[in-house]
Short mmCIF file of C-alpha atoms in Angstrom, two decimals:
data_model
loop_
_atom_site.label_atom_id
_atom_site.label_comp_id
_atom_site.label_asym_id
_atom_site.label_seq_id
_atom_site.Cartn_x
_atom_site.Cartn_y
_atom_site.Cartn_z
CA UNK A 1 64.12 139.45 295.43
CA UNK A 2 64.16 142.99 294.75
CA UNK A 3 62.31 144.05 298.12
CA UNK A 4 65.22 142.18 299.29
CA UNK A 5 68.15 144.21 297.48
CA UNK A 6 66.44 147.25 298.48
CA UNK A 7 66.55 146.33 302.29
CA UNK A 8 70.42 145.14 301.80
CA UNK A 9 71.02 148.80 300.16
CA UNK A 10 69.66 150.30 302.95
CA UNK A 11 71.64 148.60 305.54
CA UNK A 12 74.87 149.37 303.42
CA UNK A 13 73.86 152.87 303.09
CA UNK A 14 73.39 153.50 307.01
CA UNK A 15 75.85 151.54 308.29
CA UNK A 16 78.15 154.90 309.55
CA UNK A 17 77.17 158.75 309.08
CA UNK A 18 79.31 159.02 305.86
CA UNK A 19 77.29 156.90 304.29
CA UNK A 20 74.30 159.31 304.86
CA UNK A 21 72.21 159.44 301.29
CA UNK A 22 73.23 162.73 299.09
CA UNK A 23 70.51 164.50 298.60
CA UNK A 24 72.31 165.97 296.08
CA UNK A 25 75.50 164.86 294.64
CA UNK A 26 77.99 167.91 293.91
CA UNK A 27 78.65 167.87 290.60
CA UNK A 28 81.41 170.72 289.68
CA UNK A 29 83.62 172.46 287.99
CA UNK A 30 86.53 174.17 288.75
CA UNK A 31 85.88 177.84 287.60
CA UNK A 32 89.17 179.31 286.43
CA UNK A 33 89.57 182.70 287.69
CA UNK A 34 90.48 185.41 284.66
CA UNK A 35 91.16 188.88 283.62
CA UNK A 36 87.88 190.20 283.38
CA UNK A 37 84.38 190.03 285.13
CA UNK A 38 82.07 187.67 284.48
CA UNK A 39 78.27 187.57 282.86
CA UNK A 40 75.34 185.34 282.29
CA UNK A 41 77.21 184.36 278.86
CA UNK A 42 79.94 182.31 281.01
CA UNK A 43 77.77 180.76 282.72
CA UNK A 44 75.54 179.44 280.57
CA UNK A 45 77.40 176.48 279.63
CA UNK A 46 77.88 175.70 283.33
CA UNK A 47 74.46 175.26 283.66
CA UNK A 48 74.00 173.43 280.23
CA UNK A 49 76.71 170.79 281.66
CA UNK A 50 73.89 170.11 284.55
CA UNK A 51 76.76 171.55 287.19
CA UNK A 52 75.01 172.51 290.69
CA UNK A 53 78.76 173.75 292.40
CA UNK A 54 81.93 175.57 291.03
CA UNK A 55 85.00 176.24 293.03
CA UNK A 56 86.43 179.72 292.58
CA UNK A 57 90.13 179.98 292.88
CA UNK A 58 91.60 182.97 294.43
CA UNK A 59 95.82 182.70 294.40
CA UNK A 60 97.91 183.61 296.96
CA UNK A 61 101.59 183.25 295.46
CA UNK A 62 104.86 182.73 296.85
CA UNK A 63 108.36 183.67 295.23
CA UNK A 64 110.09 179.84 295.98
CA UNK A 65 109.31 176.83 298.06
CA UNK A 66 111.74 178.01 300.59
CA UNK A 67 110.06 181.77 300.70
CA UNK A 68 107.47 182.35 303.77
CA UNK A 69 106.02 185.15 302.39
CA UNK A 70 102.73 185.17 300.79
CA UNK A 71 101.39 187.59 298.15
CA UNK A 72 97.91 188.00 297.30
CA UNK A 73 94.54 190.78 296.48
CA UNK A 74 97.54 193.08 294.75
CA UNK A 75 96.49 194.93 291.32
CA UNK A 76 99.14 192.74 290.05
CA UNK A 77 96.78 190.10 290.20
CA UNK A 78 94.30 188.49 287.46
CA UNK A 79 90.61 190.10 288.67
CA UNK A 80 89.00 186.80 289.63
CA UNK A 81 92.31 185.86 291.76
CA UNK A 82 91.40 188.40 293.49
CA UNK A 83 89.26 189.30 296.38
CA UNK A 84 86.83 191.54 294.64
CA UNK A 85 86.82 189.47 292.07
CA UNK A 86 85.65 186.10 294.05
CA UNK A 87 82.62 188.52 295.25
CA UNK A 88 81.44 188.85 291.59
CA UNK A 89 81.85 185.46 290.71
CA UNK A 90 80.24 184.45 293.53
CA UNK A 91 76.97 186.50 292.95
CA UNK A 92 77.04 185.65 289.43
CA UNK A 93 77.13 182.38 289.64
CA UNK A 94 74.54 182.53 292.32
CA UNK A 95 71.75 184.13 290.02
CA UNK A 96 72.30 180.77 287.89
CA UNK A 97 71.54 178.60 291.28
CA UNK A 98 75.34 177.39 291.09
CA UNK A 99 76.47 176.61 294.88
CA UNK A 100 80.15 177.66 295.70
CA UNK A 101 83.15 175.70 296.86
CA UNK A 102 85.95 178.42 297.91
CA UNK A 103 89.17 177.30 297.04
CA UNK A 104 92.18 179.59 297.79
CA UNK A 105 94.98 178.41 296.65
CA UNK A 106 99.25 179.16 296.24
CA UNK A 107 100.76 179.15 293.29
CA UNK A 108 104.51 179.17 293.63
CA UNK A 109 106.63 181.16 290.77
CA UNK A 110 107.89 179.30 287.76
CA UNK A 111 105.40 176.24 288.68
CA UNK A 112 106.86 174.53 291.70
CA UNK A 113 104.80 172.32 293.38
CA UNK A 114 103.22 173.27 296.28
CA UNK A 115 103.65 170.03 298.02
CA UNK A 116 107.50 170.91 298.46
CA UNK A 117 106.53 174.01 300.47
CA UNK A 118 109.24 173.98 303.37
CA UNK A 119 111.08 176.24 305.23
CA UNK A 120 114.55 176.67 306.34
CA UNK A 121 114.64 177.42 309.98
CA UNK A 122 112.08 178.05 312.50
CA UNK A 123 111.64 181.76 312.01
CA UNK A 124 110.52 181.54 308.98
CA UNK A 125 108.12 178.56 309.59
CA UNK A 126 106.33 180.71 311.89
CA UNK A 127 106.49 183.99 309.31
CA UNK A 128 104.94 181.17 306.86
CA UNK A 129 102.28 180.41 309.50
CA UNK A 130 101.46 184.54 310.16
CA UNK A 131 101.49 185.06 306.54
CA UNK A 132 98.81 182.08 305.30
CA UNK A 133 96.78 182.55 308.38
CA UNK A 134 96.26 185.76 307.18
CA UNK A 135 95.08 185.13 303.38
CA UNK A 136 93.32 181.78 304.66
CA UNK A 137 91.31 183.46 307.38
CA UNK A 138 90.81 186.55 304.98
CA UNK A 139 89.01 184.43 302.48
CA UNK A 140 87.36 181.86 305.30
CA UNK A 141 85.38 185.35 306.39
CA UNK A 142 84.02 186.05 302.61
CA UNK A 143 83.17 182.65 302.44
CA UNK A 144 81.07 183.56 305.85
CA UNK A 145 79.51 186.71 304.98
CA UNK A 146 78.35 185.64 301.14
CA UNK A 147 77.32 182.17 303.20
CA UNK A 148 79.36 179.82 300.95
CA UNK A 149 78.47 176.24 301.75
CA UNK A 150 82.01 174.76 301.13
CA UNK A 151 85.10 176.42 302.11
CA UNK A 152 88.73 174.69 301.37
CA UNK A 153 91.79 174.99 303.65
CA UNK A 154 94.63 174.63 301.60
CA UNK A 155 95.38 172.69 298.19
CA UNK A 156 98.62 170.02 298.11
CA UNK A 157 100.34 171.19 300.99
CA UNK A 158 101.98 168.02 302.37
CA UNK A 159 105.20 169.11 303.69
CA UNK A 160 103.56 172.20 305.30
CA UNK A 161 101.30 170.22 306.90
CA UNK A 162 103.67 167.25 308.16
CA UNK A 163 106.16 169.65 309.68
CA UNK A 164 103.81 171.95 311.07
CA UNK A 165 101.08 169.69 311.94
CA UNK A 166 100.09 171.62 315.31
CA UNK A 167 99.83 175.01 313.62
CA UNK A 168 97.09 173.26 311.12
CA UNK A 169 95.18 171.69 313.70
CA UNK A 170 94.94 175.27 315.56
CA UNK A 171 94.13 176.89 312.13
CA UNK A 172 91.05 174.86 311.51
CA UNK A 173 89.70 175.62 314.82
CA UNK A 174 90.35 179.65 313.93
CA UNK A 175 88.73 179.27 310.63
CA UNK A 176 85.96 177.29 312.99
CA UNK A 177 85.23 180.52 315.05
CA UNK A 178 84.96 182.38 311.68
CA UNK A 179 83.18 180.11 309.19
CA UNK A 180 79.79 177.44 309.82
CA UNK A 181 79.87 176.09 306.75
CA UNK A 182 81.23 172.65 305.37
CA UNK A 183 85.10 172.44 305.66
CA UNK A 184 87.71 170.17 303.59
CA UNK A 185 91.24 170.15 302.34
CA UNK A 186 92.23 169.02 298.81
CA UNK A 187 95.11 166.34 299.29
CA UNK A 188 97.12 165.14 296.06
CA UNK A 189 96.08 161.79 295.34
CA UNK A 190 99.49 160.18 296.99
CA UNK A 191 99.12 162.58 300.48
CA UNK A 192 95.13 161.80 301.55
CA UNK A 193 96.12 158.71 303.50
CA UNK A 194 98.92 160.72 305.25
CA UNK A 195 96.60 164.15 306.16
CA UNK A 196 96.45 164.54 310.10
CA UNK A 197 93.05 166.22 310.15
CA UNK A 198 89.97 164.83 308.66
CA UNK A 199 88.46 164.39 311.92
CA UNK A 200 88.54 168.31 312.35
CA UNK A 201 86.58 168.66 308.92
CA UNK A 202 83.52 167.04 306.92
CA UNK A 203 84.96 166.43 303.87
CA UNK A 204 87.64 164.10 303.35
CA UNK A 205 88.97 165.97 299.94
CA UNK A 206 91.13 164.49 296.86
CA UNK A 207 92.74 166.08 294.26
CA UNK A 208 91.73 162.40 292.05
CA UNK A 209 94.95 161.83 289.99
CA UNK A 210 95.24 158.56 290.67
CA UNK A 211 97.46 156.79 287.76
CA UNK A 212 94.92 154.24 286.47
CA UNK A 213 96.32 152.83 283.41
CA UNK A 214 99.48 152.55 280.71
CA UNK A 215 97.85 152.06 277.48
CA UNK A 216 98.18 154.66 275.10
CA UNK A 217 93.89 154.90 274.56
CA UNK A 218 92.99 153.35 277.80
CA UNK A 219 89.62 151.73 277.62
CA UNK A 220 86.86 152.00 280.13
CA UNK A 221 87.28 148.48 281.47
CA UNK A 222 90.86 149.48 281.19
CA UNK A 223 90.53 152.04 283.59
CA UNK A 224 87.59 150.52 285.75
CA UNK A 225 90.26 147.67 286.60
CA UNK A 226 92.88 150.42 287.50
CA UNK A 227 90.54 152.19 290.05
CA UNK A 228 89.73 148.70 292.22
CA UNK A 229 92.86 149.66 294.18
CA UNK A 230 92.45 152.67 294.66
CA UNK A 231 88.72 153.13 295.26
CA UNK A 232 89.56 150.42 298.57
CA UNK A 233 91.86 152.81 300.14
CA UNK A 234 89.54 155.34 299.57
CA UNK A 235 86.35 154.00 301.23
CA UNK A 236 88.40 152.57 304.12
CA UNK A 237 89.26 156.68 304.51
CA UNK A 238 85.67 157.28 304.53
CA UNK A 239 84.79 154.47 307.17
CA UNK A 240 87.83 155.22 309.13
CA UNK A 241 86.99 158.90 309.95
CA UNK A 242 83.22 158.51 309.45
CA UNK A 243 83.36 160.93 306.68
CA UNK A 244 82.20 161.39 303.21
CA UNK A 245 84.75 161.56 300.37
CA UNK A 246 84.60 164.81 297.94
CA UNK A 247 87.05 164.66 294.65
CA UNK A 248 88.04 168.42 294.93
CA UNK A 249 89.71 168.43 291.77
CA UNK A 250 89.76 165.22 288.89
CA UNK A 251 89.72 164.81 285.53
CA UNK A 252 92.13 164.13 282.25
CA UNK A 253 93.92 165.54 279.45
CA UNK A 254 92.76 164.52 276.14
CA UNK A 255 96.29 163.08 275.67
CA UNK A 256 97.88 159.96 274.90
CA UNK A 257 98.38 157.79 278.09
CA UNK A 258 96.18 160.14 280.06
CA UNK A 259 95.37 157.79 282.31
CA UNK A 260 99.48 157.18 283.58
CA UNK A 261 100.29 160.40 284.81
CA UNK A 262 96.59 162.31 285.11
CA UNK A 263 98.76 164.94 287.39
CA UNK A 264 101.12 165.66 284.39
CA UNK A 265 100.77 169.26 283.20
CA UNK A 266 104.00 170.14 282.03
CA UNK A 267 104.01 167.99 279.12
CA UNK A 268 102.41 170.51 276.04
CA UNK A 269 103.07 168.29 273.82
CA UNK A 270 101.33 164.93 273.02
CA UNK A 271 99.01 162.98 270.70
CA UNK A 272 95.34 164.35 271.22
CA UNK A 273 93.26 161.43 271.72
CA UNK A 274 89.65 163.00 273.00
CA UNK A 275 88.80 159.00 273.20
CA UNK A 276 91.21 158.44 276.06
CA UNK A 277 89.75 161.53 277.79
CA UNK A 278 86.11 160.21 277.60
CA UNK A 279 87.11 156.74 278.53
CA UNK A 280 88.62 157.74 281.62
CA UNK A 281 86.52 160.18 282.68
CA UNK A 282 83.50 157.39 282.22
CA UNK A 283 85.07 155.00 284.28
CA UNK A 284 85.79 157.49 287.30
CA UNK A 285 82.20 158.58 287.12
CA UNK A 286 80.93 154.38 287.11
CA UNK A 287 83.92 153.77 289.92
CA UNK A 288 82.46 156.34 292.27
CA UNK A 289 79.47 158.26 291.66
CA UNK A 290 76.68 155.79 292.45
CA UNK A 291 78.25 155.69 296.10
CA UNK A 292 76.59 157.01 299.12
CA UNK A 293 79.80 157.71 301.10
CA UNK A 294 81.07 159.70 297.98
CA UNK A 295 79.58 163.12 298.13
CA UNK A 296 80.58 164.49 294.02
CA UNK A 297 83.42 166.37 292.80
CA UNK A 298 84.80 169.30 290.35
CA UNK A 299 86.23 168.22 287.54
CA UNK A 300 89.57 170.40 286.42
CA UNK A 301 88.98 172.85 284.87
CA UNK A 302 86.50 175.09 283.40
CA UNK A 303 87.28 178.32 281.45
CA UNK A 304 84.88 181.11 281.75
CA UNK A 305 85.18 181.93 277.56
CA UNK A 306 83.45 178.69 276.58
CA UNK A 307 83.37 179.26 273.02
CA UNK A 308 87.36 180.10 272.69
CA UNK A 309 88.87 177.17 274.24
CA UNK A 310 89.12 173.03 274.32
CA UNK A 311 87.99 171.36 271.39
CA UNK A 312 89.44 168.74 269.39
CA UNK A 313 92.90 170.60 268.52
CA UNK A 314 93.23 170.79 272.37
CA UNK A 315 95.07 168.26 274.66
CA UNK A 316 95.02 169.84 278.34
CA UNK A 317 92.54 168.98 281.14
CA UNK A 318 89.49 171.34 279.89
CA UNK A 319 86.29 168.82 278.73
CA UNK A 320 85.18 172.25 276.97
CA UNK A 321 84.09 171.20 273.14
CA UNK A 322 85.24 167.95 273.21
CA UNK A 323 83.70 164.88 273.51
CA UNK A 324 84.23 164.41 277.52
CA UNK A 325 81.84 167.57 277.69
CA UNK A 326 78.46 165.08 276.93
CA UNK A 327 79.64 162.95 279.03
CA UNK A 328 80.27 164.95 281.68
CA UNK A 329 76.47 166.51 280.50
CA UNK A 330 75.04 163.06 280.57
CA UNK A 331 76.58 162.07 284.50
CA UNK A 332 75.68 165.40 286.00
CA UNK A 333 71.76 165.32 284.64
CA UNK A 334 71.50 161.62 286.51
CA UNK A 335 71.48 163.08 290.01
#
């Protein structure tokens, strides 16, 4: 009986290329960028977490969602939002054996979401298109030269992408000419099934905050029940485009009701309830992480001055002294 379960396991596993064995499941964290440089003291508790990848964050920001201009490697900037300051995160990481996933991003002022992006006419669709071509490709040939293994396209971009959806599939083919490494986009939870391009790339990339249960301290079984949905569409992606699925960012606040709103961060206020944290974050590791056509993921997001931040008095997304940290610990050792 178990030869047998081992041959059916097989024949699920191979049954289309996304479904390809990990060697190595990407286990993450999303590295916040800061003021300062980095040293072996930050990244320490990466490695004790059992992470293999990080995704460093350079910004590129824009003044409104109606603005085509886009402003980034300025003084202005925070040091690892910066250019020079990806390079020394990069190689500093790198003496730890951390892999890289480069994420550049666009923050627009006062916290509008990117999704919204959208111009006004078509000159300034196409001074939209000059101007992120230009920080995109920028950081696409970094992510060349240092021989990053992931790079990301863009982060929640929707309406960018559905009215310019020509200009997009061109870009990916530029950043093709410039980068050989493994491509994806991170698509909000409620845009993946809309994005135009997986073919072009071999990721197909979620930002995971799927709403996966009401209850004030969801349980695991709770929250296991709320994914079944969900993780359908999600493998359907996967089969559809022959493609393995990557969770570029996920994770919870230690919050009441984190698992009804995981995408909520304007909300400061709130019971903290580590439990509902740990519950939820369990049940999105048992949902997904034994699957062979999902390739890992970087949970959001990890503060370079462990010792200062999270813990118990601390209800935003960072696992950082509280209780989600072991578990995090205890998935990332298995594989």
């Amino acid at each position: 009986m178990t030869s047998l379960k081992h041959a059916v396991t097989l024949i699920l596993m191979f049954s289309f290329g996304a479904c390809k064995p990990q060697t190595e499941k990407i286990n993450g964290v999303s590295f916040v960028a800061s003021k300062h440089e980095i040293d072996h003291t930050n990244i320490k508790p990466v490695v004790k977490v059992n992470a293999n990848y990080a995704a460093i964050m350079p910004f590129g920001f824009i003044e409104d969602i109606s603005h085509p201009d886009i402003i980034f490697n300025t003084d202005r900037q925070w040091f690892g939002e910066r250019k020079d300051g990806v390079i020394q995160y990069i190689k500093t990481l790198r003496k730890h054996n951390i892999k890289i996933m480069l994420k550049p991003q666009i923050w627009v002022w006062r916290g509008k979401y990117t999704g919204l992006i959208k111009m006004e006419s078509e000159a300034h669709w196409q001074l939209l298109e000059t101007a992120y071509s230009r920080f995109i490709l920028e950081y696409a040939q970094l992510a060349e030269t240092m021989k990053v293994p992931i790079f990301c396209i863009g982060t929640e971009l929707e309406k960018f992408i559905e009215n310019r959806p020509e200009y997009w599939k061109n870009l990916i083919l530029k950043i093709k000419a410039i980068y050989k490494g493994k491509l994806t986009y991170a698509a909000n939870w409620d845009e993946f099934k809309r994005t135009l391009f997986w073919d072009q790339l071999d990721f197909i990339g979620i930002d995971a905050y799927f709403p996966v249960s009401e209850a004030k301290t969801p349980t695991i079984e709770d929250c296991l029940k709320g994914w079944e949905p969900y993780k359908l569409v999600i493998k359907t992606m996967a089969e559809k485009y022959n493609k393995a699925v990557l969770f570029t960012e996920y994770g919870y606040r230690s919050v009441d009701y984190t698992g009804k709103e995981p995408w909520q961060t304007s909300r400061a206020s709130g019971g903290n309830n580590p439990l509902a944290q740990t519950n939820a974050m369990t049940a999105l590791y048992e949902t997904f992480w034994h699957e062979p056509w999902f390739a890992g993921g970087f949970v959001w997001k990890w503060f370079h001055n462990h010792t200062e931040v999270g813990g118990l008095e601390n209800n935003r997304f960072t696992p950082q002294n509280k209780p989600a940290e072991e578990v995090i610990r205890k998935q990332y050792q298995l594989q």
